[in-house]
Tab-separated table of C-alpha atoms and ligand atoms in Angstrom:
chain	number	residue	atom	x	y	z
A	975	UNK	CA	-22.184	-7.929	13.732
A	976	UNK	CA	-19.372	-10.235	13.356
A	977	UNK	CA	-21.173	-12.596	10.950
A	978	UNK	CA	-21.817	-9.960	7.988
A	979	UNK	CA	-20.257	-10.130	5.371
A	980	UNK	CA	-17.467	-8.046	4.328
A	981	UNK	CA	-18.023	-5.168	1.489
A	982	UNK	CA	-14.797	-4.450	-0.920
A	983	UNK	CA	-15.358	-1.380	-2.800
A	984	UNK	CA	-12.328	-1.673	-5.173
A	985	UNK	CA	-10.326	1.384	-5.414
A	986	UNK	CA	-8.826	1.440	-8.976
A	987	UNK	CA	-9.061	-1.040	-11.780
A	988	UNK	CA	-5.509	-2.592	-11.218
A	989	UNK	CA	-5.033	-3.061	-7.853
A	990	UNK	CA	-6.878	-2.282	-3.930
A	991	UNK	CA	-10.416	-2.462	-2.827
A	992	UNK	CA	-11.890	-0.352	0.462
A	993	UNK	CA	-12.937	-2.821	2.812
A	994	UNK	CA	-16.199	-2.099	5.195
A	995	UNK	CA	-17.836	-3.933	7.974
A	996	UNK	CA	-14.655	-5.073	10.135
A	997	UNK	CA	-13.595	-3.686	12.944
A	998	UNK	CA	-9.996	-4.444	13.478
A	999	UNK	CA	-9.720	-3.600	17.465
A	1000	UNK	CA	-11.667	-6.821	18.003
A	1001	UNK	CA	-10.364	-10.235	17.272
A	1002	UNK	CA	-11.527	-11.564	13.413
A	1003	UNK	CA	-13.973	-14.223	13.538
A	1004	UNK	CA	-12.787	-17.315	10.762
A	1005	UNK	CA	-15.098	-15.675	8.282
A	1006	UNK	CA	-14.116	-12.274	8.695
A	1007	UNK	CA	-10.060	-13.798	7.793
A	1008	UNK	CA	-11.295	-15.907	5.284
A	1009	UNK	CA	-12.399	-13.029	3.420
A	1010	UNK	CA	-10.225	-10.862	4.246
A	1011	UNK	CA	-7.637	-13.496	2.943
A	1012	UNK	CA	-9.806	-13.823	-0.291
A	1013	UNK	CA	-10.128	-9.878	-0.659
A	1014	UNK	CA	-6.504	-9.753	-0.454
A	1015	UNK	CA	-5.436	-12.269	-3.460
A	1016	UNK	CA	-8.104	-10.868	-5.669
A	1017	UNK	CA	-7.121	-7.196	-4.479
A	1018	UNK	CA	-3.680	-7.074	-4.040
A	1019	UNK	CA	-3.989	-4.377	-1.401
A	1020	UNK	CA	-7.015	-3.644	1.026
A	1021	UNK	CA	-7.909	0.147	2.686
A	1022	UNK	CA	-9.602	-0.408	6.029
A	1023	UNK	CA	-10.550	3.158	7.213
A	1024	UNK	CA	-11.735	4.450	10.513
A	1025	UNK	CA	-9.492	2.540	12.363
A	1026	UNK	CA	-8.444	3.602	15.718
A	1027	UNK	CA	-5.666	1.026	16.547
A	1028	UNK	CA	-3.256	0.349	19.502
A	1029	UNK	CA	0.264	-1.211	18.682
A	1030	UNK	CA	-1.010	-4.191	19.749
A	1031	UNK	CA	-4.302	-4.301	17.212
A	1032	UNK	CA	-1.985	-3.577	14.409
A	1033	UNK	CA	0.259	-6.928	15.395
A	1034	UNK	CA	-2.772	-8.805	16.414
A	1035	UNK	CA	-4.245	-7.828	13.513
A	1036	UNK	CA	-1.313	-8.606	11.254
A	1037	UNK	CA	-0.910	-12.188	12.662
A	1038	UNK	CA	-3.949	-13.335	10.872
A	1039	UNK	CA	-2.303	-13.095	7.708
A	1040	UNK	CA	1.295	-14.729	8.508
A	1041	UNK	CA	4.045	-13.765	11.040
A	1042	UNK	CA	5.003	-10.360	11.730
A	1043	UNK	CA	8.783	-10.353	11.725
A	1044	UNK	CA	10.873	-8.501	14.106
A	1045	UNK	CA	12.882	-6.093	12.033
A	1046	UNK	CA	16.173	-7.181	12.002
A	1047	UNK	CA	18.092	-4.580	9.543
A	1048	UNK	CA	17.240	-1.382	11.772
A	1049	UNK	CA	16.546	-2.098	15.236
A	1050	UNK	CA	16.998	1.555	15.918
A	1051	UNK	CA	13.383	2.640	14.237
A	1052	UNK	CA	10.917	-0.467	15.568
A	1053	UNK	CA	8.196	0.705	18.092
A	1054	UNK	CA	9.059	1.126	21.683
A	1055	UNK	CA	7.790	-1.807	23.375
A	1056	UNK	CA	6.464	-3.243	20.056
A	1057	UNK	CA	9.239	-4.756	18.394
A	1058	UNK	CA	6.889	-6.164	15.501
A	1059	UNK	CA	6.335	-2.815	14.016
A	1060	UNK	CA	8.851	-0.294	12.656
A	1061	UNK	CA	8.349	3.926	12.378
A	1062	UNK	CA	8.052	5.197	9.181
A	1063	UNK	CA	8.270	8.676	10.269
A	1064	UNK	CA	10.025	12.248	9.977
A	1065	UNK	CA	9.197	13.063	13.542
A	1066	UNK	CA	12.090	13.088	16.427
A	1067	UNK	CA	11.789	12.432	20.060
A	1068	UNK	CA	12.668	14.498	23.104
A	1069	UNK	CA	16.095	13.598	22.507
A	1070	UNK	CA	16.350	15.350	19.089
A	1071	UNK	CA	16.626	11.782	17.779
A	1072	UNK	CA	14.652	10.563	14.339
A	1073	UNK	CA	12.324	8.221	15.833
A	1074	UNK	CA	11.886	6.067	12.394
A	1075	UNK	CA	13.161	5.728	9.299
A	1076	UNK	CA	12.008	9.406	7.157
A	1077	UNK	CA	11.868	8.362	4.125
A	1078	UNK	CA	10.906	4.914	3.146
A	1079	UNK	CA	10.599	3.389	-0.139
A	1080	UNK	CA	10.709	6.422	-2.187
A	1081	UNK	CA	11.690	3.937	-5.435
A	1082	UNK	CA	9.200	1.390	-6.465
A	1083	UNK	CA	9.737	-2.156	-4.453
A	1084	UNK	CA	7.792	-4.969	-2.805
A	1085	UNK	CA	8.893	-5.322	0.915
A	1086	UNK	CA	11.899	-7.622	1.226
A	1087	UNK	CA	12.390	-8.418	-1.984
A	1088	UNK	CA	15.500	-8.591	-1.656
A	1089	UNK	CA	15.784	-11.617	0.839
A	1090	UNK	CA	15.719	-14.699	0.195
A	1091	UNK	CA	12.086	-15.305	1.747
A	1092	UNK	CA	10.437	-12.317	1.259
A	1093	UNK	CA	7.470	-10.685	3.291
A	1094	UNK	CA	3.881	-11.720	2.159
A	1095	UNK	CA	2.470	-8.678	3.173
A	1096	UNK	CA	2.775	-5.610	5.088
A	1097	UNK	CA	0.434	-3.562	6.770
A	1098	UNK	CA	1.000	0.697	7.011
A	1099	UNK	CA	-0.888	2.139	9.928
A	1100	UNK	CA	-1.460	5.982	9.960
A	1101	UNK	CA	-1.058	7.900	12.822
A	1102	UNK	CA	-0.246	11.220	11.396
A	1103	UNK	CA	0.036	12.230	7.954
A	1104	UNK	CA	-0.490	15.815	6.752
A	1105	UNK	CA	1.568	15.043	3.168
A	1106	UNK	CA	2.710	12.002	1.571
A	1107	UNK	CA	1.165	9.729	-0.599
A	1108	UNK	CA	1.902	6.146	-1.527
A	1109	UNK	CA	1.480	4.619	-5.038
A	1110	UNK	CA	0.590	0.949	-5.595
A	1111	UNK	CA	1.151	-0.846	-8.923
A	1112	UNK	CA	-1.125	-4.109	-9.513
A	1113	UNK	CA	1.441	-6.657	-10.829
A	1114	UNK	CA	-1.324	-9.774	-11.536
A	1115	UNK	CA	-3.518	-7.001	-14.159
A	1116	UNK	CA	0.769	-5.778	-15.346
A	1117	UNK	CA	1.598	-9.158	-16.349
A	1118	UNK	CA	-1.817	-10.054	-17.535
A	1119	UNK	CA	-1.869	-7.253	-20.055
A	1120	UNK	CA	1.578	-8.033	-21.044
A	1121	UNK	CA	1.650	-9.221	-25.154
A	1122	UNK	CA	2.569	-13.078	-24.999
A	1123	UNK	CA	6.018	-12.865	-26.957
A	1124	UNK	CA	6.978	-10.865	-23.907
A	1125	UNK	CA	5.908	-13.550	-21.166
A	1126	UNK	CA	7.009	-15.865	-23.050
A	1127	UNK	CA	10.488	-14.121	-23.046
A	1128	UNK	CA	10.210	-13.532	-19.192
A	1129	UNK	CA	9.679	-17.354	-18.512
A	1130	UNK	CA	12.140	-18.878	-16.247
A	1131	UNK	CA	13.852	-15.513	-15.864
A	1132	UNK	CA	15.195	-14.370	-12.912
A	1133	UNK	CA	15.788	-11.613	-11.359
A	1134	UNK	CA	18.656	-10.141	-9.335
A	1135	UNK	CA	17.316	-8.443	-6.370
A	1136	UNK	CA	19.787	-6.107	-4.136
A	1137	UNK	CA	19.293	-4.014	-1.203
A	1138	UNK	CA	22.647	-2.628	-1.341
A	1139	UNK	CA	21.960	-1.433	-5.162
A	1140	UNK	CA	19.124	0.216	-3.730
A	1141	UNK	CA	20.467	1.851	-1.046
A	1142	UNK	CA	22.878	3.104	-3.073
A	1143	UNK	CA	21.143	4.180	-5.135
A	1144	UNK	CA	17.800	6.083	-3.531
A	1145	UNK	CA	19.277	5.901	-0.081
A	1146	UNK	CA	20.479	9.057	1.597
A	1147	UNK	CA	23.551	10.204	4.377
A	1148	UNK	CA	21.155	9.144	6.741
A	1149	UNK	CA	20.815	5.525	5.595
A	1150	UNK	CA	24.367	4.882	4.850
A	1151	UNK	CA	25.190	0.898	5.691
A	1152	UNK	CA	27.627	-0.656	7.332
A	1153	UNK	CA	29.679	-3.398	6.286
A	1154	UNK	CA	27.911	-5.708	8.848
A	1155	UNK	CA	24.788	-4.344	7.235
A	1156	UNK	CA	25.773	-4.988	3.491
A	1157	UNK	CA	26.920	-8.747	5.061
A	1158	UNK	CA	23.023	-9.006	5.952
A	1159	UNK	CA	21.923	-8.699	2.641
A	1160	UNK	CA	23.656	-10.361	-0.347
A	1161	UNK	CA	21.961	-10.497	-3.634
A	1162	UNK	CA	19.259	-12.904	-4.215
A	1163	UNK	CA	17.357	-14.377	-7.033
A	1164	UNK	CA	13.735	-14.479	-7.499
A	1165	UNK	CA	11.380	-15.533	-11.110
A	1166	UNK	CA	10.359	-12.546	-12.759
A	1167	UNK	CA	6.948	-14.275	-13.227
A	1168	UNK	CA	5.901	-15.692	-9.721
A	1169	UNK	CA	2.936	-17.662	-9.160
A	1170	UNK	CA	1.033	-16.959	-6.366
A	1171	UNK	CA	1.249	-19.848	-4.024
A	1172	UNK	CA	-2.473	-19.439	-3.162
A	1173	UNK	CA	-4.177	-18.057	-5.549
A	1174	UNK	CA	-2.581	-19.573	-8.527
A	1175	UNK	CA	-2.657	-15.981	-10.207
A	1176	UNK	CA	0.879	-15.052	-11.727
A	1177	UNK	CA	2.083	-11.561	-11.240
A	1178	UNK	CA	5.203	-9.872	-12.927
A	1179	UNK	CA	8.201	-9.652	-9.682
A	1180	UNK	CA	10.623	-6.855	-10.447
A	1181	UNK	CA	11.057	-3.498	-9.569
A	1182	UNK	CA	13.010	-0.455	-10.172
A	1183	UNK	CA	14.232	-0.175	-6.604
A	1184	UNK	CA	15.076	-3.967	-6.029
A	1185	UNK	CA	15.804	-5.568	-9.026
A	1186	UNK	CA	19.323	-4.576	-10.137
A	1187	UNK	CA	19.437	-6.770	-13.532
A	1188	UNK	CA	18.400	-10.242	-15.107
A	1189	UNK	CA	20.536	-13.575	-14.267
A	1190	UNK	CA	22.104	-15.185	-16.985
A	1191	UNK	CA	21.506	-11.878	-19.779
A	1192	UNK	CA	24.502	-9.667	-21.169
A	1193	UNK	CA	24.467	-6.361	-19.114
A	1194	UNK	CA	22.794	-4.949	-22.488
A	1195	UNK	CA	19.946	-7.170	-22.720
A	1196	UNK	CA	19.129	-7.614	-18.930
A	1197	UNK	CA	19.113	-3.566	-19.287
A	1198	UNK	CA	17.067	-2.945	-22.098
A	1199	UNK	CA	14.688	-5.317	-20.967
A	1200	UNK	CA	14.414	-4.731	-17.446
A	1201	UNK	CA	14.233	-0.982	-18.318
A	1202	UNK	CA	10.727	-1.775	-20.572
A	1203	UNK	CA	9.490	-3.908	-18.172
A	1204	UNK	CA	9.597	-0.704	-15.155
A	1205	UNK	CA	7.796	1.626	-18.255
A	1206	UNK	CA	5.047	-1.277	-18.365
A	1207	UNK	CA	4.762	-1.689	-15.060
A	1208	UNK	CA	4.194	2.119	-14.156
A	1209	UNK	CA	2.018	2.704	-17.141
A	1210	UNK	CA	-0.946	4.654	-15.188
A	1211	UNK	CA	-3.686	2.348	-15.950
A	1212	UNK	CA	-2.045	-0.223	-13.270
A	1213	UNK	CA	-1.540	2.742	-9.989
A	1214	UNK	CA	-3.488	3.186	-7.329
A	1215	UNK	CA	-2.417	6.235	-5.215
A	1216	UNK	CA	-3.519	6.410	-1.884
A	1217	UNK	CA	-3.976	9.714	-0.064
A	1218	UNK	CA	-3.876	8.719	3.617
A	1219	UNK	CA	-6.650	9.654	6.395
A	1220	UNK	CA	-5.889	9.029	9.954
A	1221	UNK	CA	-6.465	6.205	11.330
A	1222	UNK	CA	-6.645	4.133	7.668
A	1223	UNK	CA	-4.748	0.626	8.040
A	1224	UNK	CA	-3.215	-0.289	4.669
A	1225	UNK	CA	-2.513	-4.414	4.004
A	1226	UNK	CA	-1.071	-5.236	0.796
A	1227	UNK	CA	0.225	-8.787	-1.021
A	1228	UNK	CA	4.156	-7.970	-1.641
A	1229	UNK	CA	3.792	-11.058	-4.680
A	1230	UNK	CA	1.487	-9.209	-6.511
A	1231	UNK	CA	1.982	-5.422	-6.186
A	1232	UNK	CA	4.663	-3.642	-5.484
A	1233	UNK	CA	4.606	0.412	-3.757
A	1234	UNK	CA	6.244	3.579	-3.634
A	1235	UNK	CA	6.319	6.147	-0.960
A	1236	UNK	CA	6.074	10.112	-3.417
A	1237	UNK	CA	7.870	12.813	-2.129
A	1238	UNK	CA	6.590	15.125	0.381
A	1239	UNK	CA	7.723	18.319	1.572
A	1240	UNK	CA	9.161	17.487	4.921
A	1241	UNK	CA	7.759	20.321	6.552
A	1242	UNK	CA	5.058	18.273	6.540
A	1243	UNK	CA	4.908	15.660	9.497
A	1244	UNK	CA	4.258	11.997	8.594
A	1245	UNK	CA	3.890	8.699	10.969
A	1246	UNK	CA	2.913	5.802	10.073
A	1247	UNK	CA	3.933	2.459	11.711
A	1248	UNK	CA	4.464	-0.974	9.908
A	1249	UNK	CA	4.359	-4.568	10.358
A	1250	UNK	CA	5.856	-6.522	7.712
A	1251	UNK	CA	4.731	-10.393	7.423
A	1252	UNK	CA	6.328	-13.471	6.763
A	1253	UNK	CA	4.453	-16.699	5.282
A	1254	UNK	CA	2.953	-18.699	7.956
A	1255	UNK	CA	-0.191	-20.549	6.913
A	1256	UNK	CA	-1.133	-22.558	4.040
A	1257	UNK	CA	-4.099	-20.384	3.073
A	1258	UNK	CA	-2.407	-17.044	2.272
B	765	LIG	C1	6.989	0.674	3.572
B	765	LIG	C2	6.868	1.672	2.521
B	765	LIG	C3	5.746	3.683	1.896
B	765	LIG	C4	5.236	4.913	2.539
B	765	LIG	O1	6.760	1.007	4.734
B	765	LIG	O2	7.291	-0.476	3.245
B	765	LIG	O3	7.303	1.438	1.441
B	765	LIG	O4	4.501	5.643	1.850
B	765	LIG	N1	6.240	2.785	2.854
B	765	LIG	O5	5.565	5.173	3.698
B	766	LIG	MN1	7.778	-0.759	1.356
């Protein structure tokens, strides 16, 4: 029944909401993505579970939300014949060969951050998963609850966000980047405080994994405060931490949450494939 409506059974108190009635192996009908779209802003990250999803559904079902980008920075770990999604996975091929990346975003981040247009949204599809969790932080209820001499301290801040920093910092042998690489990503700037373009709702932009230090502060200010604004961030009250099923399809806003993949044992096998989406439309 493609004209029900939608039920969002939120998850937490800060951020994602469980999301019944759709059944994403079927094109959405306009109602079905305009609350879907909805659910996501007020949200911030939506579990659809149950879901037993080609390649293909996951991109279709991604492009209703914005453009799913080919991944540029890794070619090595998208999908065989699906170059819209990437392998998050510890698992190797025939070959011997890691067929994904094994350990993504083990720091806290929002996806792209550090470009200069970031991805709206990604979506995680599990395929396998017998360990590994992922933690979600809900960045509209962290700046919301921050005390007003501290947003108004954060206004027209930036931040300086840097893949390199955080490859060099969280990254392992396996990740190591090349020159060309580093060339692919200089530093950008983003607000500390954006507004969502949509929704209107602001939400608090840095994270420990992206955000290397505040423009225009001495190195001891842009420290001391970007170190209290991680501990607020991270306080408990704003996680969510999901504890994957197979077959659960994961979409989160990247302007107003940010993630965290917590170590596993790697005994353990994981896959998951993502898409990660750029803006598009006017109404997300
Ligand atoms: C990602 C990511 C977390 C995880 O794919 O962007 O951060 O738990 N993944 O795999
Ligand atoms: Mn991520």
């Amino acid at each position: 029944m493609s004209g029900a409506d939608l039920v969002f059974e939120p998850v937490s108190a800060a951020v994602g909401a469980r999301v019944s009635g759709a059944d994403l192996t079927k094109p959405l009908s306009e109602g079905h993505r305009r609350q879907i779209i909805g659910g996501l802003h007020r949200y911030g990250m939506l579990l659809f579970r149950g879901q037993k999803l080609s390649d293909r559904d996951v991109v279709r079902f991604s492009a209703y939300i914005g453009h799913p980008e080919i991944y540029a920075l890794r070619p090595e770990i998208r999908v065989e014949d699906c170059p819209e999604l990437v392998n998050i996975a510890n698992i190797r091929d025939e070959n011997g060969r890691l067929i994904g990346l094994p350990e993504s975003g083990r720091q806290w981040h929002s996806d792209l951050q550090f470009k200069a247009e970031p991805s709206i949204a990604s979506a995680l599809y599990c395929v396998e998963c017998e360990a590994g969790d992922t933690e979600f932080s809900g960045m509209a209820a962290v700046y919301d609850a921050m005390p007003a001499p501290l947003k108004q301290r954060l206004a027209g801040l930036k931040g300086v966000n840097s893949y390199v920093i955080y490859n060099e910092r969280y990254g392992n042998n396996a990740r190591k980047m090349t020159e060309e690489q580093k060339r692919q990503v200089p530093d950008v700037e983003h607000p500390i405080v954006l507004s969502h373009p949509v929704s209107g709702r602001k939400a608090l932009y840095v994270s420990e994994g992206m955000t290397a230090r505040i423009a225009g502060l001495s190195p001891a200010e842009s420290d001391a405060l970007i170190q209290e604004l991680f501990a607020f961030s991270t306080r408990p009250e704003f996680l969510y931490r999901h504890v994957w099923q197979v077959h659960d399809l994961v979409l989160w806003d990247n302007r107003s949450t940010m993630h965290r993949a917590l170590p596993f044992d790697q005994k353990y096998r994981r896959h998951m494939k993502r898409s990660t989406i750029m803006r598009q439309f006017d109404d997300v």
